[in-house]
mmCIF file of C-alpha atoms in Angstrom:
data_model
loop_
_atom_site.group_PDB
_atom_site.id
_atom_site.type_symbol
_atom_site.label_atom_id
_atom_site.label_comp_id
_atom_site.label_asym_id
_atom_site.label_seq_id
_atom_site.Cartn_x
_atom_site.Cartn_y
_atom_site.Cartn_z
ATOM 1 C CA UNK A 1 -10.963 14.497 -15.131
ATOM 2 C CA UNK A 2 -10.180 14.250 -18.772
ATOM 3 C CA UNK A 3 -9.079 10.931 -19.449
ATOM 4 C CA UNK A 4 -5.534 11.323 -21.669
ATOM 5 C CA UNK A 5 -7.044 7.941 -23.658
ATOM 6 C CA UNK A 6 -10.547 6.901 -24.611
ATOM 7 C CA UNK A 7 -11.546 4.441 -25.978
ATOM 8 C CA UNK A 8 -9.601 4.207 -29.744
ATOM 9 C CA UNK A 9 -9.844 5.910 -33.374
ATOM 10 C CA UNK A 10 -13.134 3.842 -36.140
ATOM 11 C CA UNK A 11 -11.182 0.633 -36.938
ATOM 12 C CA UNK A 12 -7.648 0.983 -34.753
ATOM 13 C CA UNK A 13 -7.023 -1.669 -32.548
ATOM 14 C CA UNK A 14 -6.840 -0.994 -28.534
ATOM 15 C CA UNK A 15 -3.761 -0.567 -27.171
ATOM 16 C CA UNK A 16 -2.977 -3.746 -25.435
ATOM 17 C CA UNK A 17 -1.309 -4.019 -21.892
ATOM 18 C CA UNK A 18 -0.162 -6.635 -19.094
ATOM 19 C CA UNK A 19 0.244 -6.394 -15.628
ATOM 20 C CA UNK A 20 2.550 -8.203 -13.476
ATOM 21 C CA UNK A 21 2.326 -8.890 -10.692
ATOM 22 C CA UNK A 22 3.344 -10.690 -7.442
ATOM 23 C CA UNK A 23 0.422 -11.530 -5.633
ATOM 24 C CA UNK A 24 2.182 -11.374 -2.439
ATOM 25 C CA UNK A 25 1.628 -7.662 -2.044
ATOM 26 C CA UNK A 26 -1.733 -6.131 -0.629
ATOM 27 C CA UNK A 27 -1.686 -2.355 -1.770
ATOM 28 C CA UNK A 28 -0.019 -2.946 -5.090
ATOM 29 C CA UNK A 29 -2.659 -5.986 -6.055
ATOM 30 C CA UNK A 30 -5.320 -3.649 -5.335
ATOM 31 C CA UNK A 31 -3.588 -0.715 -6.745
ATOM 32 C CA UNK A 32 -3.657 -3.830 -10.473
ATOM 33 C CA UNK A 33 -8.074 -4.228 -9.674
ATOM 34 C CA UNK A 34 -8.258 -0.462 -9.979
ATOM 35 C CA UNK A 35 -5.517 0.516 -12.968
ATOM 36 C CA UNK A 36 -7.172 -2.782 -14.381
ATOM 37 C CA UNK A 37 -11.207 -0.905 -14.315
ATOM 38 C CA UNK A 38 -9.657 2.682 -15.412
ATOM 39 C CA UNK A 39 -7.669 1.215 -18.727
ATOM 40 C CA UNK A 40 -10.888 -1.144 -19.626
ATOM 41 C CA UNK A 41 -13.062 1.742 -19.172
ATOM 42 C CA UNK A 42 -10.446 3.579 -21.262
ATOM 43 C CA UNK A 43 -10.803 1.151 -23.833
ATOM 44 C CA UNK A 44 -7.153 -0.648 -23.176
ATOM 45 C CA UNK A 45 -7.561 -4.335 -23.407
ATOM 46 C CA UNK A 46 -5.755 -5.426 -19.999
ATOM 47 C CA UNK A 47 -4.540 -9.115 -19.026
ATOM 48 C CA UNK A 48 -3.528 -9.725 -15.553
ATOM 49 C CA UNK A 49 -0.578 -12.032 -14.889
ATOM 50 C CA UNK A 50 -1.161 -13.022 -11.471
ATOM 51 C CA UNK A 51 -1.135 -16.356 -8.789
ATOM 52 C CA UNK A 52 -4.583 -18.001 -8.895
ATOM 53 C CA UNK A 53 -5.079 -15.772 -4.614
ATOM 54 C CA UNK A 54 -4.797 -12.791 -6.280
ATOM 55 C CA UNK A 55 -7.351 -13.314 -8.824
ATOM 56 C CA UNK A 56 -9.693 -15.214 -6.628
ATOM 57 C CA UNK A 57 -8.861 -12.210 -4.034
ATOM 58 C CA UNK A 58 -8.528 -9.755 -5.760
ATOM 59 C CA UNK A 59 -11.522 -9.833 -9.081
ATOM 60 C CA UNK A 60 -9.048 -9.302 -11.866
ATOM 61 C CA UNK A 61 -12.127 -10.703 -14.252
ATOM 62 C CA UNK A 62 -14.644 -8.450 -12.270
ATOM 63 C CA UNK A 63 -13.397 -5.362 -13.648
ATOM 64 C CA UNK A 64 -12.589 -6.418 -17.032
ATOM 65 C CA UNK A 65 -9.265 -8.012 -17.818
ATOM 66 C CA UNK A 66 -8.799 -11.264 -18.272
ATOM 67 C CA UNK A 67 -6.343 -12.810 -16.333
ATOM 68 C CA UNK A 68 -3.953 -15.728 -16.331
ATOM 69 C CA UNK A 69 -2.051 -17.479 -13.369
ATOM 70 C CA UNK A 70 1.765 -17.116 -13.389
ATOM 71 C CA UNK A 71 3.371 -18.745 -10.229
ATOM 72 C CA UNK A 72 5.015 -16.056 -7.611
ATOM 73 C CA UNK A 73 8.223 -17.842 -9.185
ATOM 74 C CA UNK A 74 10.869 -16.917 -11.715
ATOM 75 C CA UNK A 75 11.516 -20.493 -12.722
ATOM 76 C CA UNK A 76 12.034 -21.306 -16.198
ATOM 77 C CA UNK A 77 8.264 -22.441 -16.801
ATOM 78 C CA UNK A 78 7.247 -19.248 -15.199
ATOM 79 C CA UNK A 79 8.930 -16.762 -16.967
ATOM 80 C CA UNK A 80 7.755 -18.578 -20.347
ATOM 81 C CA UNK A 81 4.055 -18.924 -19.797
ATOM 82 C CA UNK A 82 5.137 -15.422 -18.811
ATOM 83 C CA UNK A 83 6.336 -14.549 -22.284
ATOM 84 C CA UNK A 84 4.189 -16.428 -23.470
ATOM 85 C CA UNK A 85 1.360 -13.545 -22.957
ATOM 86 C CA UNK A 86 3.878 -10.369 -23.289
ATOM 87 C CA UNK A 87 3.973 -11.415 -26.735
ATOM 88 C CA UNK A 88 1.002 -9.864 -28.101
ATOM 89 C CA UNK A 89 1.475 -7.365 -25.645
ATOM 90 C CA UNK A 90 2.450 -4.146 -26.754
ATOM 91 C CA UNK A 91 3.190 -2.914 -23.011
ATOM 92 C CA UNK A 92 4.076 -4.448 -20.263
ATOM 93 C CA UNK A 93 3.878 -2.759 -16.567
ATOM 94 C CA UNK A 94 4.780 -4.672 -13.086
ATOM 95 C CA UNK A 95 4.484 -4.012 -10.033
ATOM 96 C CA UNK A 96 6.768 -4.699 -7.542
ATOM 97 C CA UNK A 97 9.893 -6.754 -7.393
ATOM 98 C CA UNK A 98 9.633 -9.643 -8.319
ATOM 99 C CA UNK A 99 6.784 -9.760 -10.855
ATOM 100 C CA UNK A 100 9.612 -6.637 -12.452
ATOM 101 C CA UNK A 101 11.951 -9.184 -12.765
ATOM 102 C CA UNK A 102 9.501 -11.970 -14.375
ATOM 103 C CA UNK A 103 8.556 -9.407 -17.184
ATOM 104 C CA UNK A 104 12.439 -8.446 -17.690
ATOM 105 C CA UNK A 105 13.935 -12.171 -17.901
ATOM 106 C CA UNK A 106 9.758 -12.074 -19.762
ATOM 107 C CA UNK A 107 10.848 -9.497 -22.259
ATOM 108 C CA UNK A 108 14.927 -10.056 -22.827
ATOM 109 C CA UNK A 109 16.166 -11.256 -26.125
ATOM 110 C CA UNK A 110 13.008 -9.900 -27.884
ATOM 111 C CA UNK A 111 13.702 -8.547 -31.518
ATOM 112 C CA UNK A 112 10.513 -5.838 -30.657
ATOM 113 C CA UNK A 113 10.983 -4.610 -27.953
ATOM 114 C CA UNK A 114 7.941 -4.444 -25.882
ATOM 115 C CA UNK A 115 7.887 -1.292 -22.813
ATOM 116 C CA UNK A 116 8.491 -2.027 -19.668
ATOM 117 C CA UNK A 117 6.724 0.323 -16.458
ATOM 118 C CA UNK A 118 7.782 -0.644 -13.585
ATOM 119 C CA UNK A 119 5.926 0.791 -10.314
ATOM 120 C CA UNK A 120 7.905 0.234 -7.259
ATOM 121 C CA UNK A 121 5.313 0.196 -3.948
ATOM 122 C CA UNK A 122 8.028 -0.495 -1.783
ATOM 123 C CA UNK A 123 11.295 -1.426 -1.760
ATOM 124 C CA UNK A 124 11.888 -4.567 -0.348
ATOM 125 C CA UNK A 125 15.024 -4.551 2.303
ATOM 126 C CA UNK A 126 16.875 -7.569 3.628
ATOM 127 C CA UNK A 127 20.712 -8.374 4.981
ATOM 128 C CA UNK A 128 23.664 -10.004 4.044
ATOM 129 C CA UNK A 129 24.075 -12.300 0.823
ATOM 130 C CA UNK A 130 20.349 -12.399 0.345
ATOM 131 C CA UNK A 131 20.132 -8.404 0.370
ATOM 132 C CA UNK A 132 23.202 -8.147 -2.278
ATOM 133 C CA UNK A 133 20.563 -10.495 -4.488
ATOM 134 C CA UNK A 134 17.936 -8.034 -3.801
ATOM 135 C CA UNK A 135 20.491 -4.954 -4.908
ATOM 136 C CA UNK A 136 21.307 -7.633 -8.183
ATOM 137 C CA UNK A 137 17.566 -7.593 -8.800
ATOM 138 C CA UNK A 138 16.985 -4.443 -8.708
ATOM 139 C CA UNK A 139 19.572 -3.421 -11.187
ATOM 140 C CA UNK A 140 18.287 -5.778 -13.956
ATOM 141 C CA UNK A 141 15.122 -4.537 -13.653
ATOM 142 C CA UNK A 142 15.812 -0.519 -13.374
ATOM 143 C CA UNK A 143 18.828 -1.519 -16.712
ATOM 144 C CA UNK A 144 15.143 -3.041 -18.826
ATOM 145 C CA UNK A 145 12.850 -0.163 -17.187
ATOM 146 C CA UNK A 146 11.625 2.647 -20.029
ATOM 147 C CA UNK A 147 9.993 4.381 -17.372
ATOM 148 C CA UNK A 148 9.677 3.484 -13.337
ATOM 149 C CA UNK A 149 7.293 4.799 -11.289
ATOM 150 C CA UNK A 150 8.101 5.121 -7.176
ATOM 151 C CA UNK A 151 5.269 5.648 -5.120
ATOM 152 C CA UNK A 152 7.364 8.103 -3.343
ATOM 153 C CA UNK A 153 9.761 10.268 -3.391
ATOM 154 C CA UNK A 154 11.922 8.158 -1.677
ATOM 155 C CA UNK A 155 10.735 5.411 -3.792
ATOM 156 C CA UNK A 156 12.377 7.795 -7.261
ATOM 157 C CA UNK A 157 14.882 8.619 -5.800
ATOM 158 C CA UNK A 158 16.511 5.219 -5.109
ATOM 159 C CA UNK A 159 15.181 4.392 -8.212
ATOM 160 C CA UNK A 160 17.481 6.978 -9.799
ATOM 161 C CA UNK A 161 21.180 6.295 -7.456
ATOM 162 C CA UNK A 162 20.119 2.069 -8.815
ATOM 163 C CA UNK A 163 20.113 2.895 -12.276
ATOM 164 C CA UNK A 164 16.790 3.911 -13.920
ATOM 165 C CA UNK A 165 16.776 5.150 -17.112
ATOM 166 C CA UNK A 166 13.273 7.755 -16.202
ATOM 167 C CA UNK A 167 12.367 7.427 -12.709
ATOM 168 C CA UNK A 168 8.911 9.204 -11.685
ATOM 169 C CA UNK A 169 6.565 10.693 -8.975
ATOM 170 C CA UNK A 170 3.611 7.676 -9.479
ATOM 171 C CA UNK A 171 1.287 8.253 -5.736
ATOM 172 C CA UNK A 172 -0.903 5.615 -6.229
ATOM 173 C CA UNK A 173 -4.452 6.532 -5.144
ATOM 174 C CA UNK A 174 -6.048 4.502 -2.166
ATOM 175 C CA UNK A 175 -8.184 2.303 -4.020
ATOM 176 C CA UNK A 176 -11.949 3.796 -2.726
ATOM 177 C CA UNK A 177 -13.386 0.770 -0.055
ATOM 178 C CA UNK A 178 -17.344 -0.539 -1.042
ATOM 179 C CA UNK A 179 -19.917 1.417 -0.346
ATOM 180 C CA UNK A 180 -22.295 0.070 2.372
ATOM 181 C CA UNK A 181 -24.977 -1.488 1.246
ATOM 182 C CA UNK A 182 -28.832 -0.524 2.063
ATOM 183 C CA UNK A 183 -29.865 -2.640 4.684
ATOM 184 C CA UNK A 184 -26.166 -2.167 6.705
ATOM 185 C CA UNK A 185 -26.056 -1.364 10.373
ATOM 186 C CA UNK A 186 -25.426 2.306 10.608
ATOM 187 C CA UNK A 187 -21.767 4.125 11.451
ATOM 188 C CA UNK A 188 -23.321 5.833 14.138
ATOM 189 C CA UNK A 189 -24.804 2.535 15.794
ATOM 190 C CA UNK A 190 -22.398 0.792 14.708
ATOM 191 C CA UNK A 191 -19.618 2.467 16.711
ATOM 192 C CA UNK A 192 -20.711 1.557 19.906
ATOM 193 C CA UNK A 193 -20.548 -2.279 18.990
ATOM 194 C CA UNK A 194 -17.719 -2.096 18.362
ATOM 195 C CA UNK A 195 -16.346 -0.876 21.232
ATOM 196 C CA UNK A 196 -18.452 -3.632 23.100
ATOM 197 C CA UNK A 197 -16.762 -5.815 21.821
ATOM 198 C CA UNK A 198 -13.364 -4.651 21.515
ATOM 199 C CA UNK A 199 -14.060 -4.087 25.440
ATOM 200 C CA UNK A 200 -13.414 -0.665 25.465
ATOM 201 C CA UNK A 201 -17.341 1.072 26.534
ATOM 202 C CA UNK A 202 -15.166 3.404 28.697
ATOM 203 C CA UNK A 203 -11.817 3.731 27.857
ATOM 204 C CA UNK A 204 -9.760 5.087 25.075
ATOM 205 C CA UNK A 205 -9.651 2.981 21.566
ATOM 206 C CA UNK A 206 -6.023 2.975 19.649
ATOM 207 C CA UNK A 207 -5.631 1.128 17.012
ATOM 208 C CA UNK A 208 -2.626 0.006 14.481
ATOM 209 C CA UNK A 209 -3.203 -2.461 11.412
ATOM 210 C CA UNK A 210 0.163 -4.683 10.117
ATOM 211 C CA UNK A 211 1.691 -8.049 9.644
ATOM 212 C CA UNK A 212 2.982 -8.778 12.905
ATOM 213 C CA UNK A 213 6.661 -8.200 11.355
ATOM 214 C CA UNK A 214 10.210 -7.053 12.575
ATOM 215 C CA UNK A 215 9.600 -3.709 10.519
ATOM 216 C CA UNK A 216 6.078 -2.715 12.073
ATOM 217 C CA UNK A 217 7.365 -1.768 15.263
ATOM 218 C CA UNK A 218 4.914 -3.504 17.445
ATOM 219 C CA UNK A 219 7.493 -3.859 20.174
ATOM 220 C CA UNK A 220 8.646 -0.835 20.119
ATOM 221 C CA UNK A 221 4.251 -0.237 20.719
ATOM 222 C CA UNK A 222 3.977 -3.113 23.906
ATOM 223 C CA UNK A 223 6.744 -0.707 24.988
ATOM 224 C CA UNK A 224 4.399 2.319 24.675
ATOM 225 C CA UNK A 225 1.463 0.216 26.419
ATOM 226 C CA UNK A 226 3.193 -0.143 29.583
ATOM 227 C CA UNK A 227 2.870 3.363 29.991
ATOM 228 C CA UNK A 228 -0.927 3.684 28.736
ATOM 229 C CA UNK A 229 -1.515 0.652 31.156
ATOM 230 C CA UNK A 230 -1.042 3.612 34.829
ATOM 231 C CA UNK A 231 -3.582 5.974 32.424
ATOM 232 C CA UNK A 232 -6.924 5.964 33.879
ATOM 233 C CA UNK A 233 -8.687 4.688 32.560
ATOM 234 C CA UNK A 234 -6.060 2.687 30.388
ATOM 235 C CA UNK A 235 -6.553 2.771 26.758
ATOM 236 C CA UNK A 236 -6.895 -0.903 24.989
ATOM 237 C CA UNK A 237 -4.340 -1.095 22.280
ATOM 238 C CA UNK A 238 -6.099 -3.086 19.192
ATOM 239 C CA UNK A 239 -3.445 -4.506 16.685
ATOM 240 C CA UNK A 240 -4.846 -6.351 13.755
ATOM 241 C CA UNK A 241 -2.487 -8.734 11.909
ATOM 242 C CA UNK A 242 -0.864 -11.474 11.319
ATOM 243 C CA UNK A 243 2.105 -12.689 11.018
ATOM 244 C CA UNK A 244 5.497 -14.575 12.391
ATOM 245 C CA UNK A 245 5.679 -12.074 15.681
ATOM 246 C CA UNK A 246 2.515 -13.317 17.082
ATOM 247 C CA UNK A 247 3.667 -16.002 19.408
ATOM 248 C CA UNK A 248 5.802 -13.668 20.993
ATOM 249 C CA UNK A 249 3.913 -10.670 21.105
ATOM 250 C CA UNK A 250 1.706 -12.536 22.405
ATOM 251 C CA UNK A 251 3.716 -13.542 25.374
ATOM 252 C CA UNK A 252 4.332 -10.380 25.922
ATOM 253 C CA UNK A 253 1.577 -9.369 26.024
ATOM 254 C CA UNK A 254 0.419 -11.767 28.457
ATOM 255 C CA UNK A 255 4.204 -11.539 31.052
ATOM 256 C CA UNK A 256 3.740 -7.865 31.439
ATOM 257 C CA UNK A 257 0.062 -7.653 31.940
ATOM 258 C CA UNK A 258 -0.425 -5.284 28.602
ATOM 259 C CA UNK A 259 -3.547 -3.509 27.443
ATOM 260 C CA UNK A 260 -2.917 -4.808 24.076
ATOM 261 C CA UNK A 261 -5.757 -7.119 21.917
ATOM 262 C CA UNK A 262 -4.083 -8.947 18.663
ATOM 263 C CA UNK A 263 -7.255 -8.912 16.728
ATOM 264 C CA UNK A 264 -5.635 -11.600 13.646
ATOM 265 C CA UNK A 265 -6.579 -10.397 10.358
ATOM 266 C CA UNK A 266 -9.317 -8.368 10.222
ATOM 267 C CA UNK A 267 -11.845 -7.021 6.740
ATOM 268 C CA UNK A 268 -13.393 -4.777 9.415
ATOM 269 C CA UNK A 269 -10.791 -1.886 9.159
ATOM 270 C CA UNK A 270 -13.218 1.435 8.163
ATOM 271 C CA UNK A 271 -15.145 -0.267 10.985
ATOM 272 C CA UNK A 272 -12.544 -0.430 13.684
ATOM 273 C CA UNK A 273 -10.868 3.483 12.300
ATOM 274 C CA UNK A 274 -14.828 4.037 12.544
ATOM 275 C CA UNK A 275 -14.284 2.774 16.445
ATOM 276 C CA UNK A 276 -11.045 4.477 17.108
ATOM 277 C CA UNK A 277 -10.274 7.242 18.853
ATOM 278 C CA UNK A 278 -6.250 7.620 17.862
ATOM 279 C CA UNK A 279 -4.752 5.811 14.991
ATOM 280 C CA UNK A 280 -0.804 4.387 15.728
ATOM 281 C CA UNK A 281 1.730 3.283 12.736
ATOM 282 C CA UNK A 282 4.636 2.402 15.015
ATOM 283 C CA UNK A 283 6.952 0.976 11.898
ATOM 284 C CA UNK A 284 10.356 1.105 11.879
ATOM 285 C CA UNK A 285 9.956 1.567 7.970
ATOM 286 C CA UNK A 286 7.398 2.393 5.419
ATOM 287 C CA UNK A 287 9.317 3.730 2.229
ATOM 288 C CA UNK A 288 5.807 2.912 0.327
ATOM 289 C CA UNK A 289 2.565 4.651 0.759
ATOM 290 C CA UNK A 290 0.751 3.726 4.334
ATOM 291 C CA UNK A 291 -2.688 2.331 2.755
ATOM 292 C CA UNK A 292 -3.821 2.233 6.892
ATOM 293 C CA UNK A 293 -2.109 5.875 6.945
ATOM 294 C CA UNK A 294 -4.626 6.880 4.039
ATOM 295 C CA UNK A 295 -7.206 5.285 6.059
ATOM 296 C CA UNK A 296 -7.195 6.564 9.314
ATOM 297 C CA UNK A 297 -7.022 10.120 7.962
ATOM 298 C CA UNK A 298 -9.853 9.948 5.302
ATOM 299 C CA UNK A 299 -11.645 8.945 8.493
ATOM 300 C CA UNK A 300 -10.424 11.375 10.321
ATOM 301 C CA UNK A 301 -8.912 9.773 13.593
ATOM 302 C CA UNK A 302 -5.929 11.548 14.428
ATOM 303 C CA UNK A 303 -2.626 8.962 13.426
ATOM 304 C CA UNK A 304 0.537 8.982 15.600
ATOM 305 C CA UNK A 305 2.983 7.491 13.297
ATOM 306 C CA UNK A 306 7.163 7.118 13.088
ATOM 307 C CA UNK A 307 8.280 9.877 10.800
ATOM 308 C CA UNK A 308 9.849 7.263 8.427
ATOM 309 C CA UNK A 309 9.782 6.905 5.316
ATOM 310 C CA UNK A 310 7.182 8.181 3.076
ATOM 311 C CA UNK A 311 5.281 8.941 6.036
ATOM 312 C CA UNK A 312 6.898 12.239 6.376
ATOM 313 C CA UNK A 313 5.823 13.242 2.959
ATOM 314 C CA UNK A 314 1.971 10.999 2.550
ATOM 315 C CA UNK A 315 0.572 12.850 5.759
ATOM 316 C CA UNK A 316 2.151 16.551 6.296
ATOM 317 C CA UNK A 317 1.605 18.466 9.275
ATOM 318 C CA UNK A 318 -2.059 16.405 9.705
ATOM 319 C CA UNK A 319 -0.459 13.000 12.460
ATOM 320 C CA UNK A 320 1.779 13.499 15.174
ATOM 321 C CA UNK A 321 5.378 12.054 14.067
ATOM 322 C CA UNK A 322 8.121 10.254 16.290
ATOM 323 C CA UNK A 323 11.079 9.220 16.166
ATOM 324 C CA UNK A 324 10.773 5.835 14.963
ATOM 325 C CA UNK A 325 11.965 3.010 17.300
ATOM 326 C CA UNK A 326 11.670 5.610 20.379
ATOM 327 C CA UNK A 327 8.538 3.990 22.205
ATOM 328 C CA UNK A 328 9.130 6.807 25.261
ATOM 329 C CA UNK A 329 8.017 9.833 22.378
ATOM 330 C CA UNK A 330 5.445 7.396 21.107
ATOM 331 C CA UNK A 331 3.810 6.753 24.646
ATOM 332 C CA UNK A 332 3.669 10.744 25.231
ATOM 333 C CA UNK A 333 2.777 11.659 21.675
ATOM 334 C CA UNK A 334 -0.070 9.237 22.954
ATOM 335 C CA UNK A 335 -0.431 10.289 25.935
ATOM 336 C CA UNK A 336 -0.677 14.200 24.455
ATOM 337 C CA UNK A 337 -3.460 13.732 22.643
ATOM 338 C CA UNK A 338 -6.061 11.678 24.875
ATOM 339 C CA UNK A 339 -5.995 14.559 27.475
ATOM 340 C CA UNK A 340 -6.300 17.389 24.320
ATOM 341 C CA UNK A 341 -9.355 17.015 22.936
ATOM 342 C CA UNK A 342 -8.758 20.850 20.558
ATOM 343 C CA UNK A 343 -5.500 19.238 19.368
ATOM 344 C CA UNK A 344 -7.562 16.397 17.755
ATOM 345 C CA UNK A 345 -10.005 18.062 16.390
ATOM 346 C CA UNK A 346 -7.920 19.894 15.045
ATOM 347 C CA UNK A 347 -5.839 16.716 13.874
ATOM 348 C CA UNK A 348 -9.123 14.984 11.908
ATOM 349 C CA UNK A 349 -9.333 19.114 10.048
ATOM 350 C CA UNK A 350 -5.611 18.754 8.713
ATOM 351 C CA UNK A 351 -6.180 15.081 7.935
ATOM 352 C CA UNK A 352 -8.848 15.414 5.852
ATOM 353 C CA UNK A 353 -7.650 18.746 4.408
ATOM 354 C CA UNK A 354 -4.654 16.305 3.576
ATOM 355 C CA UNK A 355 -6.281 13.158 2.285
ATOM 356 C CA UNK A 356 -8.130 15.773 -0.346
ATOM 357 C CA UNK A 357 -4.897 16.750 -1.770
ATOM 358 C CA UNK A 358 -4.060 12.588 -2.591
ATOM 359 C CA UNK A 359 -4.677 11.270 -6.207
ATOM 360 C CA UNK A 360 -7.899 10.178 -7.143
ATOM 361 C CA UNK A 361 -7.930 6.790 -8.847
ATOM 362 C CA UNK A 362 -9.047 8.456 -11.998
ATOM 363 C CA UNK A 363 -6.142 11.074 -12.057
ATOM 364 C CA UNK A 364 -3.783 7.725 -11.002
ATOM 365 C CA UNK A 365 -5.050 6.053 -14.379
ATOM 366 C CA UNK A 366 -4.755 9.434 -15.945
ATOM 367 C CA UNK A 367 -1.222 9.758 -14.949
ATOM 368 C CA UNK A 368 -0.963 6.334 -16.060
ATOM 369 C CA UNK A 369 -1.918 6.576 -19.519
ATOM 370 C CA UNK A 370 -0.422 9.320 -20.301
ATOM 371 C CA UNK A 371 2.743 7.292 -20.105
ATOM 372 C CA UNK A 372 1.339 4.008 -21.994
ATOM 373 C CA UNK A 373 1.119 7.273 -24.735
ATOM 374 C CA UNK A 374 4.022 8.193 -24.201
ATOM 375 C CA UNK A 375 5.768 5.133 -24.941
ATOM 376 C CA UNK A 376 3.945 3.026 -27.956
ATOM 377 C CA UNK A 377 2.606 6.159 -30.619
ATOM 378 C CA UNK A 378 5.105 5.665 -33.012
ATOM 379 C CA UNK A 379 7.865 8.785 -33.070
ATOM 380 C CA UNK A 380 7.217 10.895 -36.174
ATOM 381 C CA UNK A 381 9.617 11.058 -38.246
ATOM 382 C CA UNK A 382 11.772 14.005 -39.257
#
């Protein structure tokens, strides 16, 4: 794709942008890394304000950006540090609610109005007093933002209901994983090796990836596994991720003799998918663009997922969708697919076609840059 804006004309200063990141969301952090690399390649000066641990993990400086440590906190010291950085920016782009709120505070009260762009990758969910506080923060952010980009239509609609002046669909591309290096093991040989390591040599392998938190629906997954353990051979379910529910889930797995392994945090998700027969996404809530769903379809692995949030829009007819929270529906969908090789092959083909419709990293950068140009170009005098 031809970039919307490239290197500035001779003698013109480059566009100066600040990307504000909370650092707690892997999808938004990977997106900022990808965005920084694309913007720098187009002659834009990029400063990423994020905690040190986000820089260590995502290497924003390696993408050509400057990195400034700003803690996740919204205390006066952190906001003052962010205000100092933003004072030199032509435009500020914040990712996620808390980062956006800090950016709004940092930009508030300035005589020169610096445009604020906000990307909603997900929507924070909470009940009670914390939920009320989050809604207050959301309204403050929507009021301050010149443009709100929602990763899904559901998020765009939510932004408009919350008071956004200008909310647009801004799908976030799945950042490419590092290419295999020369000398890496051949993928065709890697599949049986991974299956052997996991204990799935002569049985189906089902893979789920995501933090062990209530909204992920792993309790539903374990309920479904009670059905699958009666199959011959019983499929092995591998869950990659960590979180506060590990003890509770492990207790059920052992107490009910379920064919499920909690594999902990893994950095080899592509290898797990390459070895898998099916991918599972039993989430009760998934308003953003699920990274795992995208990786599954890219890897041509049939996906069974809850029809919730942004999932139906993301996958179209390229996955088996079930009612979220319905263990019986999840169990039956998996049983049907394991018994139907033709349907699995059909989903692989549909998945590849659906993935080809998603925006590339280059297209995502071009869309964002067009919005930057729109907000920073001088308004012509009539």
